[in-house]
PDB file of C-alpha atoms in Angstrom:
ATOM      1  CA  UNK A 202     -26.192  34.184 -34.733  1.00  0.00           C
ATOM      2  CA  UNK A 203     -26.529  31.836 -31.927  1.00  0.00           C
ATOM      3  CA  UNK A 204     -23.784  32.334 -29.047  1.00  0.00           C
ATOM      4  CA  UNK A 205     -22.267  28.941 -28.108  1.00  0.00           C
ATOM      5  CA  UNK A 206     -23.946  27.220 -24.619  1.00  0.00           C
ATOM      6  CA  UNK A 207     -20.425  26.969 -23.175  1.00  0.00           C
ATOM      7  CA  UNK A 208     -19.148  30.033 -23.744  1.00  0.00           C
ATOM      8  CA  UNK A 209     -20.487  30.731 -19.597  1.00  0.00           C
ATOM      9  CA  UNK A 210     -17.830  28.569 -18.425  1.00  0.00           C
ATOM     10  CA  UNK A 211     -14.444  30.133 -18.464  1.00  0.00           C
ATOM     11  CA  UNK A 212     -13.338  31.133 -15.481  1.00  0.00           C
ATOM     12  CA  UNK A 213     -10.887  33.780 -14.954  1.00  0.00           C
ATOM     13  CA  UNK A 214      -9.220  34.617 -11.490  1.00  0.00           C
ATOM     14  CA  UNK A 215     -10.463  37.808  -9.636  1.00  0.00           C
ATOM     15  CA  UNK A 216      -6.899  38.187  -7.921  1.00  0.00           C
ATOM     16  CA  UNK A 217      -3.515  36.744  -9.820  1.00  0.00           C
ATOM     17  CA  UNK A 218      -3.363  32.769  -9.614  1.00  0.00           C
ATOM     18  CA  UNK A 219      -0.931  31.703  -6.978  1.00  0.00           C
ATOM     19  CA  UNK A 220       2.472  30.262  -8.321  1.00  0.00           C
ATOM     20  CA  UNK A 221       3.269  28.060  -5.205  1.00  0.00           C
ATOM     21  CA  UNK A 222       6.733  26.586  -5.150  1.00  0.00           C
ATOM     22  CA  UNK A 223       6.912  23.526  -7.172  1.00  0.00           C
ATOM     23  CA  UNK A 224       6.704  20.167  -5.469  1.00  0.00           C
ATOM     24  CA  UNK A 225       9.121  16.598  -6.444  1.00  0.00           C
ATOM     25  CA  UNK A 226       7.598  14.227  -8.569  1.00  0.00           C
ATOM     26  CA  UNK A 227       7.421  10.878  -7.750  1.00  0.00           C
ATOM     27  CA  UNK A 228      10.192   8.633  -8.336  1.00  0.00           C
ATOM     28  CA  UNK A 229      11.675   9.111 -11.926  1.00  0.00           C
ATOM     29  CA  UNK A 230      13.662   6.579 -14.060  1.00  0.00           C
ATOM     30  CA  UNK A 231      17.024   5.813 -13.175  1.00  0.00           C
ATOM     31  CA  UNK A 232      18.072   7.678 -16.364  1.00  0.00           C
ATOM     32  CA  UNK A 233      16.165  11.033 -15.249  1.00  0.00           C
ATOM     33  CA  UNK A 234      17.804  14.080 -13.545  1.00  0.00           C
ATOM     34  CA  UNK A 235      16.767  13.621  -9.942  1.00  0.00           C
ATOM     35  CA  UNK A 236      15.638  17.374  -9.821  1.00  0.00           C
ATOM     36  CA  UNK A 237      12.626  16.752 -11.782  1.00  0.00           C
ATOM     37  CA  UNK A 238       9.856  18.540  -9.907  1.00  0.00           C
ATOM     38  CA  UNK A 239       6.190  18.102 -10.863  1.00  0.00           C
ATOM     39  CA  UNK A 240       3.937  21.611 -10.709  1.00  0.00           C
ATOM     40  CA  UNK A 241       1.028  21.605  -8.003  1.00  0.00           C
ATOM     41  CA  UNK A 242      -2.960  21.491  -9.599  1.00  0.00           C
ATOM     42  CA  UNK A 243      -3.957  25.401  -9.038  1.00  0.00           C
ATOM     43  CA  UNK A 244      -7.157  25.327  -5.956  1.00  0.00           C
ATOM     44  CA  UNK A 245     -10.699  25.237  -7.387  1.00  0.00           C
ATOM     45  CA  UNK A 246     -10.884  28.057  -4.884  1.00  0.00           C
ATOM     46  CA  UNK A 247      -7.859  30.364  -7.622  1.00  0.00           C
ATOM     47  CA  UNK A 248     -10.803  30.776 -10.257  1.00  0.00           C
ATOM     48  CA  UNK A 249     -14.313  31.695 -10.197  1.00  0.00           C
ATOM     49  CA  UNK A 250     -17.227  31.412 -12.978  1.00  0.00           C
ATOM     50  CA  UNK A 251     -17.533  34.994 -14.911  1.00  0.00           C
ATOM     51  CA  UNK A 252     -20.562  35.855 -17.108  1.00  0.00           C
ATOM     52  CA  UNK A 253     -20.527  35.233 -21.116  1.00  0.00           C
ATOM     53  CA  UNK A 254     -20.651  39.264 -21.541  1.00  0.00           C
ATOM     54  CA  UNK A 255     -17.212  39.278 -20.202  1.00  0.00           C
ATOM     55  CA  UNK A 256     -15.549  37.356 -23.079  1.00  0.00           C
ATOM     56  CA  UNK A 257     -16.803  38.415 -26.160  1.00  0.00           C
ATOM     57  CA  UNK A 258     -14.665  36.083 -28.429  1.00  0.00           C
ATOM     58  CA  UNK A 259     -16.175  33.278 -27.138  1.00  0.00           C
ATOM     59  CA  UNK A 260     -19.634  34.909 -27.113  1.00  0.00           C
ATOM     60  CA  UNK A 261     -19.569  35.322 -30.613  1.00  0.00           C
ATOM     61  CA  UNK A 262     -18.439  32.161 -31.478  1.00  0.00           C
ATOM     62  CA  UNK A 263     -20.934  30.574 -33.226  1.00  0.00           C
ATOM     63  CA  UNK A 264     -22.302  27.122 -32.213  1.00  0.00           C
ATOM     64  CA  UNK A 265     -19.690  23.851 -33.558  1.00  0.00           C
ATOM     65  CA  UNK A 266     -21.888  21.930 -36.213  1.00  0.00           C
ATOM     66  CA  UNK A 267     -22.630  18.028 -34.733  1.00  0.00           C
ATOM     67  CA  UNK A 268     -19.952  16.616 -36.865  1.00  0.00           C
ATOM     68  CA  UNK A 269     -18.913  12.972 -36.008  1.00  0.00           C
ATOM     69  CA  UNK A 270     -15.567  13.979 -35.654  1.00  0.00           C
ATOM     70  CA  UNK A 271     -13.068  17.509 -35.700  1.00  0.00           C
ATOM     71  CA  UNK A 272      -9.711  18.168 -36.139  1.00  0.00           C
ATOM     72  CA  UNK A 273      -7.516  21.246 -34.589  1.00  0.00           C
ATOM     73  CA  UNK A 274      -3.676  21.877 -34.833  1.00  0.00           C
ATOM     74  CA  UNK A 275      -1.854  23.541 -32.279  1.00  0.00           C
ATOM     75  CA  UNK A 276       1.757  25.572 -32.717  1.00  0.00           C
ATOM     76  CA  UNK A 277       3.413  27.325 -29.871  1.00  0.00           C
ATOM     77  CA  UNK A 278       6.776  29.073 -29.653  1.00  0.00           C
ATOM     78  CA  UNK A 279       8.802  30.851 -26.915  1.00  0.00           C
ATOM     79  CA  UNK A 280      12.515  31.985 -26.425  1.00  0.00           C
ATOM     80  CA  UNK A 281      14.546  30.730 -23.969  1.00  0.00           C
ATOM     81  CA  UNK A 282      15.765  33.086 -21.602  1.00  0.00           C
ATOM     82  CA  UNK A 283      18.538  32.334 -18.827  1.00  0.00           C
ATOM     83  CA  UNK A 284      17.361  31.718 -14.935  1.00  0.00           C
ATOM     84  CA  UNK A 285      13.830  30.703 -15.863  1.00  0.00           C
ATOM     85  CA  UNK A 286      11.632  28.087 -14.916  1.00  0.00           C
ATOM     86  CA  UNK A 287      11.526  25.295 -18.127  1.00  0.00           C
ATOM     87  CA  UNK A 288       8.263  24.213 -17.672  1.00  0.00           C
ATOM     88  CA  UNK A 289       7.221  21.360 -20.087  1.00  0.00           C
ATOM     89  CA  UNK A 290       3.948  19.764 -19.972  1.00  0.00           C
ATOM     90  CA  UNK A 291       3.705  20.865 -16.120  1.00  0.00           C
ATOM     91  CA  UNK A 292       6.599  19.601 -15.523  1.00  0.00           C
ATOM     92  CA  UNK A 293       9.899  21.198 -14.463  1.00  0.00           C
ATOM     93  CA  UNK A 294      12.678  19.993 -16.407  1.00  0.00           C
ATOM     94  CA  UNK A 295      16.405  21.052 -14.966  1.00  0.00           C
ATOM     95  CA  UNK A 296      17.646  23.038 -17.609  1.00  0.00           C
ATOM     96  CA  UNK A 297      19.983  26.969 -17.326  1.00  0.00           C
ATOM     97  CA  UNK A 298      17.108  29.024 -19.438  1.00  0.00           C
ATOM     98  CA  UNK A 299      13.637  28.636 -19.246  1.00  0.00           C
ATOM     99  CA  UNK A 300      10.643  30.370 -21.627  1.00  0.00           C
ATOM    100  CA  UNK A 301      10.018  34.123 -21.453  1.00  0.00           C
ATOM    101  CA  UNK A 302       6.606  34.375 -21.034  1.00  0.00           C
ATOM    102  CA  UNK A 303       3.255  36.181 -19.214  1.00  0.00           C
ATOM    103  CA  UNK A 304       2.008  32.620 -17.877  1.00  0.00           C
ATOM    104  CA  UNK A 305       4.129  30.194 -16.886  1.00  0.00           C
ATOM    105  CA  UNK A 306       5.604  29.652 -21.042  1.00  0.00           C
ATOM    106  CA  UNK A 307       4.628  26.144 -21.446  1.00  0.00           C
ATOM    107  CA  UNK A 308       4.983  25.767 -24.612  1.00  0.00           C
ATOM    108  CA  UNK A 309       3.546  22.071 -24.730  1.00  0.00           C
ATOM    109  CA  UNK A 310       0.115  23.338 -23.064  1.00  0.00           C
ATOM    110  CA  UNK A 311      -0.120  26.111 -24.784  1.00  0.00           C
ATOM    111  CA  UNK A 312      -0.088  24.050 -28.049  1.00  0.00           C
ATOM    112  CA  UNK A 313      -2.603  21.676 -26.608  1.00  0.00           C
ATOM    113  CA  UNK A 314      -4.887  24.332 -26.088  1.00  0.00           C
ATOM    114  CA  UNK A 315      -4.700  25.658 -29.111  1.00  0.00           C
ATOM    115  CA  UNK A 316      -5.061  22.460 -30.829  1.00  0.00           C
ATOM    116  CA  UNK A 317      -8.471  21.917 -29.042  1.00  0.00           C
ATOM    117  CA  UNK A 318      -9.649  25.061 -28.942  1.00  0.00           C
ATOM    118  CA  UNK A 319      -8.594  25.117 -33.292  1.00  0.00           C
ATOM    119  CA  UNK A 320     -10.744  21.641 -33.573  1.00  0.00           C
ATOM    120  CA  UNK A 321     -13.902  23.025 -31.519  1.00  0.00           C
ATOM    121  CA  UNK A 322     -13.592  26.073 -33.934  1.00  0.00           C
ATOM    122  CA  UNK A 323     -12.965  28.679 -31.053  1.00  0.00           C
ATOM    123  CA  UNK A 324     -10.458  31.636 -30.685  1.00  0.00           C
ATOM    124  CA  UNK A 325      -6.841  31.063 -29.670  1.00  0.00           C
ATOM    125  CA  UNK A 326      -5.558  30.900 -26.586  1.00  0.00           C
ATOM    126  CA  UNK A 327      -4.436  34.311 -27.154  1.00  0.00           C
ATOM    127  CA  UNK A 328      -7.837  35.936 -27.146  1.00  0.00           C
ATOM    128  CA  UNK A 329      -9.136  33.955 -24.157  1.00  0.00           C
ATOM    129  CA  UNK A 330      -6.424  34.333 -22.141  1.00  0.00           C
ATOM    130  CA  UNK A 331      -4.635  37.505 -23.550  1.00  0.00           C
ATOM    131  CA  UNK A 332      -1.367  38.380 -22.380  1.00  0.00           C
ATOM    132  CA  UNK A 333      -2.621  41.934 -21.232  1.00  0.00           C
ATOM    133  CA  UNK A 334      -4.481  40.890 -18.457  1.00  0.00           C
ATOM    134  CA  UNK A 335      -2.712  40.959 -14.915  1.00  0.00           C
ATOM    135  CA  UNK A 336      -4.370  38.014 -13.754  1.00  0.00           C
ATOM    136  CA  UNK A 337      -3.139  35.633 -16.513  1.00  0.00           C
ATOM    137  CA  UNK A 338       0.491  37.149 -15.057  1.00  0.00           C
ATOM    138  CA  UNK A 339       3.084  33.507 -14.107  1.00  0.00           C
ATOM    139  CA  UNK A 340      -0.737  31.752 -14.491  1.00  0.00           C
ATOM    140  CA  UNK A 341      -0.111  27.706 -14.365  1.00  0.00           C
ATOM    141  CA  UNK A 342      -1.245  26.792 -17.941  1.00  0.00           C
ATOM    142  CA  UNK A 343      -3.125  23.537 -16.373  1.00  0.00           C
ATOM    143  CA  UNK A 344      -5.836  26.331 -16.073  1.00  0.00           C
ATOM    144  CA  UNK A 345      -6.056  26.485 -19.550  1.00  0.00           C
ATOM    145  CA  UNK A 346      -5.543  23.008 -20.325  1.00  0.00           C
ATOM    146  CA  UNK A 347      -8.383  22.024 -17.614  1.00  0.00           C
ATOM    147  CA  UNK A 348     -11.038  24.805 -19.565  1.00  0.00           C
ATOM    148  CA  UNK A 349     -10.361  23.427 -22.777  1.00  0.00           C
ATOM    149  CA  UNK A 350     -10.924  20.336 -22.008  1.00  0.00           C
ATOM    150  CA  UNK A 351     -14.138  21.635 -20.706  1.00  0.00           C
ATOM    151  CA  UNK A 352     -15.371  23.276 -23.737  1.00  0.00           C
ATOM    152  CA  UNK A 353     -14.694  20.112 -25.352  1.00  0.00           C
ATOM    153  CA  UNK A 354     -17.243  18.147 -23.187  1.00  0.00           C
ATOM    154  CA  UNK A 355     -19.821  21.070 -23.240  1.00  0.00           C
ATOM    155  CA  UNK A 356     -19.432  20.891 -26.904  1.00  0.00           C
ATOM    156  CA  UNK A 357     -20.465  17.459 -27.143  1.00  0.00           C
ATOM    157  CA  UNK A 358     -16.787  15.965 -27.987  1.00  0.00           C
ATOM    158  CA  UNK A 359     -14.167  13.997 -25.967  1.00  0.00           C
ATOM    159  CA  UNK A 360     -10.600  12.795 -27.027  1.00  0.00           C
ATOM    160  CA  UNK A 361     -10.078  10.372 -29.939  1.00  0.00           C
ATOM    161  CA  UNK A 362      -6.181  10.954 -30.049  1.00  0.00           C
ATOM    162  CA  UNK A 363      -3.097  13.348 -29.813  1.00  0.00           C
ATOM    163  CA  UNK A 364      -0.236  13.457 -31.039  1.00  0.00           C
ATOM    164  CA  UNK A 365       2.460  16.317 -29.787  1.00  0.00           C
ATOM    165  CA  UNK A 366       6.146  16.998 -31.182  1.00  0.00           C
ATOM    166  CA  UNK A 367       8.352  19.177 -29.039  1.00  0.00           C
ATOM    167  CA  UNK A 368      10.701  20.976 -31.114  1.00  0.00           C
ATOM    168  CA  UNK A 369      14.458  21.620 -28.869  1.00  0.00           C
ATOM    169  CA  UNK A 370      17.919  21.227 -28.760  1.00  0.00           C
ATOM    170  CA  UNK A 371      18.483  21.481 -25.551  1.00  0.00           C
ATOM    171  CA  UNK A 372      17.966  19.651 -22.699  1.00  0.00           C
ATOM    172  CA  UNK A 373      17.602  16.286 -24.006  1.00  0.00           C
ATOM    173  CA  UNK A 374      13.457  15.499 -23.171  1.00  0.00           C
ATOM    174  CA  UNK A 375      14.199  11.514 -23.185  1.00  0.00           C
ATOM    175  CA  UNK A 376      14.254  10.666 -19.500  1.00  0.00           C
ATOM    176  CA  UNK A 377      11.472  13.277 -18.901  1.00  0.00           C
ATOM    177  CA  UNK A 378       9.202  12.114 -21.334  1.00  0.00           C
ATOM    178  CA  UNK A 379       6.854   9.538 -19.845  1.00  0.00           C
ATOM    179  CA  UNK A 380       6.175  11.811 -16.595  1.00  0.00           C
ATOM    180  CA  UNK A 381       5.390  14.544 -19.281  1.00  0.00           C
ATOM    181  CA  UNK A 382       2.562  12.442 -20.798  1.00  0.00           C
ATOM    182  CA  UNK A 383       1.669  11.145 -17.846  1.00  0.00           C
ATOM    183  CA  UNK A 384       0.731  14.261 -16.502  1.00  0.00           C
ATOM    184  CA  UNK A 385      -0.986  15.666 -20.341  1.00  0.00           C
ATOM    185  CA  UNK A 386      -3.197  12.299 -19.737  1.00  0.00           C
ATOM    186  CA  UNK A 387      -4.339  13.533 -16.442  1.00  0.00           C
ATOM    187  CA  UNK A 388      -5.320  16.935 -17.278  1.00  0.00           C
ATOM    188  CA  UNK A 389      -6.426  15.179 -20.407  1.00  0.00           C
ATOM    189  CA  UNK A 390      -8.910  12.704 -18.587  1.00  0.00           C
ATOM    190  CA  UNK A 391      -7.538  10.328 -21.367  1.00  0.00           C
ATOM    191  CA  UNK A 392      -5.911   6.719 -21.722  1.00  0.00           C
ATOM    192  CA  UNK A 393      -2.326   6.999 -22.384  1.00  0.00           C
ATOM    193  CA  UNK A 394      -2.667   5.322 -25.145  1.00  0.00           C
ATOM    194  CA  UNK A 395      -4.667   7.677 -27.188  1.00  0.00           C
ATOM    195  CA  UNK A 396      -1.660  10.634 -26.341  1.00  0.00           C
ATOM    196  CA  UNK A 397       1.589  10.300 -27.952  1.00  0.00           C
ATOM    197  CA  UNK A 398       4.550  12.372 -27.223  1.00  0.00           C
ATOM    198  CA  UNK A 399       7.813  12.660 -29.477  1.00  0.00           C
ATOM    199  CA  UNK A 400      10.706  15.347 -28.974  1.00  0.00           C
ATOM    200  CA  UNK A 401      13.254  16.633 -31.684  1.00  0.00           C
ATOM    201  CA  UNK A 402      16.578  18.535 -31.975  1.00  0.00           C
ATOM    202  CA  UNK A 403      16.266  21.051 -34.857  1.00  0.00           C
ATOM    203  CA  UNK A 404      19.715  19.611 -36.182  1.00  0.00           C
ATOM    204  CA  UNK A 405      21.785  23.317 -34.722  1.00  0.00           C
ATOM    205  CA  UNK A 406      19.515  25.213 -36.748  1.00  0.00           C
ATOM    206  CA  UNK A 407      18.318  28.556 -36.267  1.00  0.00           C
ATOM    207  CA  UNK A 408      16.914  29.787 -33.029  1.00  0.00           C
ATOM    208  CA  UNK A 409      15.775  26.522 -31.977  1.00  0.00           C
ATOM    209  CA  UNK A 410      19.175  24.650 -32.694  1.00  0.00           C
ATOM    210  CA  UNK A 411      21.050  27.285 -31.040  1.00  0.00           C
ATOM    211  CA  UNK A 412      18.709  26.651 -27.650  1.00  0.00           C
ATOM    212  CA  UNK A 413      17.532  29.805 -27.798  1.00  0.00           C
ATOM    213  CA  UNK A 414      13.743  28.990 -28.191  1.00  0.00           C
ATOM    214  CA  UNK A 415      11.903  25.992 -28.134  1.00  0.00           C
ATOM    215  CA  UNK A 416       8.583  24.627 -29.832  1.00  0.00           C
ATOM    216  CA  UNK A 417       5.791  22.664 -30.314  1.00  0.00           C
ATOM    217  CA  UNK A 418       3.136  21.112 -32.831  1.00  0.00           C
ATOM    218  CA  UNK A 419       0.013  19.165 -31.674  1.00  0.00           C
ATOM    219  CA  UNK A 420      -2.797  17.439 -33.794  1.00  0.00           C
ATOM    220  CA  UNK A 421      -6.032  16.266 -31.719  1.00  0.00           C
ATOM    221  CA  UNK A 422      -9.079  14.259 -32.780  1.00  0.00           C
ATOM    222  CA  UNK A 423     -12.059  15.305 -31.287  1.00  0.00           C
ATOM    223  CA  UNK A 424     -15.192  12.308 -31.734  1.00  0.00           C
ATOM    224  CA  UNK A 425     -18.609  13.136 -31.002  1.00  0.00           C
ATOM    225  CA  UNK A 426     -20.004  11.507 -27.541  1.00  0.00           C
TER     226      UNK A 426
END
């Protein structure tokens, strides 16, 4: 079977990736919580190129047929722990808990990932970045949004549309959600208006309506270049 020609590309860190203290975002709406801190882009210098031998589920992924256009679905899940970081999209949103996880828990990326990764017919974000390996340990997940988005254009594709539902009860996401998508478009490389973003409560219902996890569900379309 042929091995896909972008499986080269992932990078993975040779030392853990730096988790440098968060920097402010730039103004936020008058309705925002003036803590609202954006995350800083990781250096080009905190990953380097690694050879295809070194990831075999992407090795053996077999080559995406030139279809005009692909579809992937993302899900992610975490549970909220108290005195973490609530990262959201890259963003750090003033909340008491935050997601227990080996990256930095952002649930939104993660989903993203997934999403593309699921369209371009590649292993989850679980196999390529596994939660075993040290160096994936408080990672920023704009590393993995930034190498999907890769594999996308290696594949051939680029961004028709997204559309992503976070899935909370707590904090409410409202005055927090344009800098959210403004940030997904620029690790996107895509027009806001092709990426929607919509939050919901789960109505006090189960973990997620007793703010003790929160979730997400994203749905790309991928077109051919």
């Amino acid at each position: 079977m042929a091995t896909a020609p972008y499986a080269s590309s992932l990078f993975l860190a040779s030392s853990p990736i730096s988790t440098a203290p968060r920097i402010r975002a730039g103004p936020c709406p008058p309705s925002a919580q003036p803590s609202l801190r954006l995350r800083p882009r990781p250096s080009p210098a905190a990953a380097a190129a690694v050879q295809a031998e070194h990831q075999p589920a992407l090795t053996a992924a077999p080559k995406p047929p030139a279809l005009p256009f692909r579809v992937g679905h993302g899900f992610d899940l975490h549970r909220l722990e108290p005195d973490l970081p609530l990262i959201i999209g890259g963003i750090n949103i003033p909340h008491d808990r935050g997601c227990e996880a080996h990256s930095d828990g952002d649930v939104l990326l993660h989903c993203v990932v997934d999403a593309i990764l699921g369209a371009l017919g590649l292993p989850d974000i679980g196999q390529i970045f596994p939660d075993s390996d040290p160096r994936w340990k408080g990672a920023d997940s704009s590393v993995f949004m930034r190498e999907a988005v890769k594999l996308m254009h290696e594949a051939g594709y680029e961004l028709g549309n997204l559309d992503a539902t976070l899935i909370l009860q707590k904090p409410k996401i409202s005055p927090f959600k344009e800098t959210i998508r403004s940030n997904l478009c620029d690790l996107l490389g895509a027009d806001p208006s092709v990426v929607n973003l919509k939050a919901k409560t789960h109505e006090k219902v189960d973990s997620l309506g007793e703010n003790r996890s929160i979730a997400a569900h994203t749905v790309v379309l991928l077109m051919r270049k």
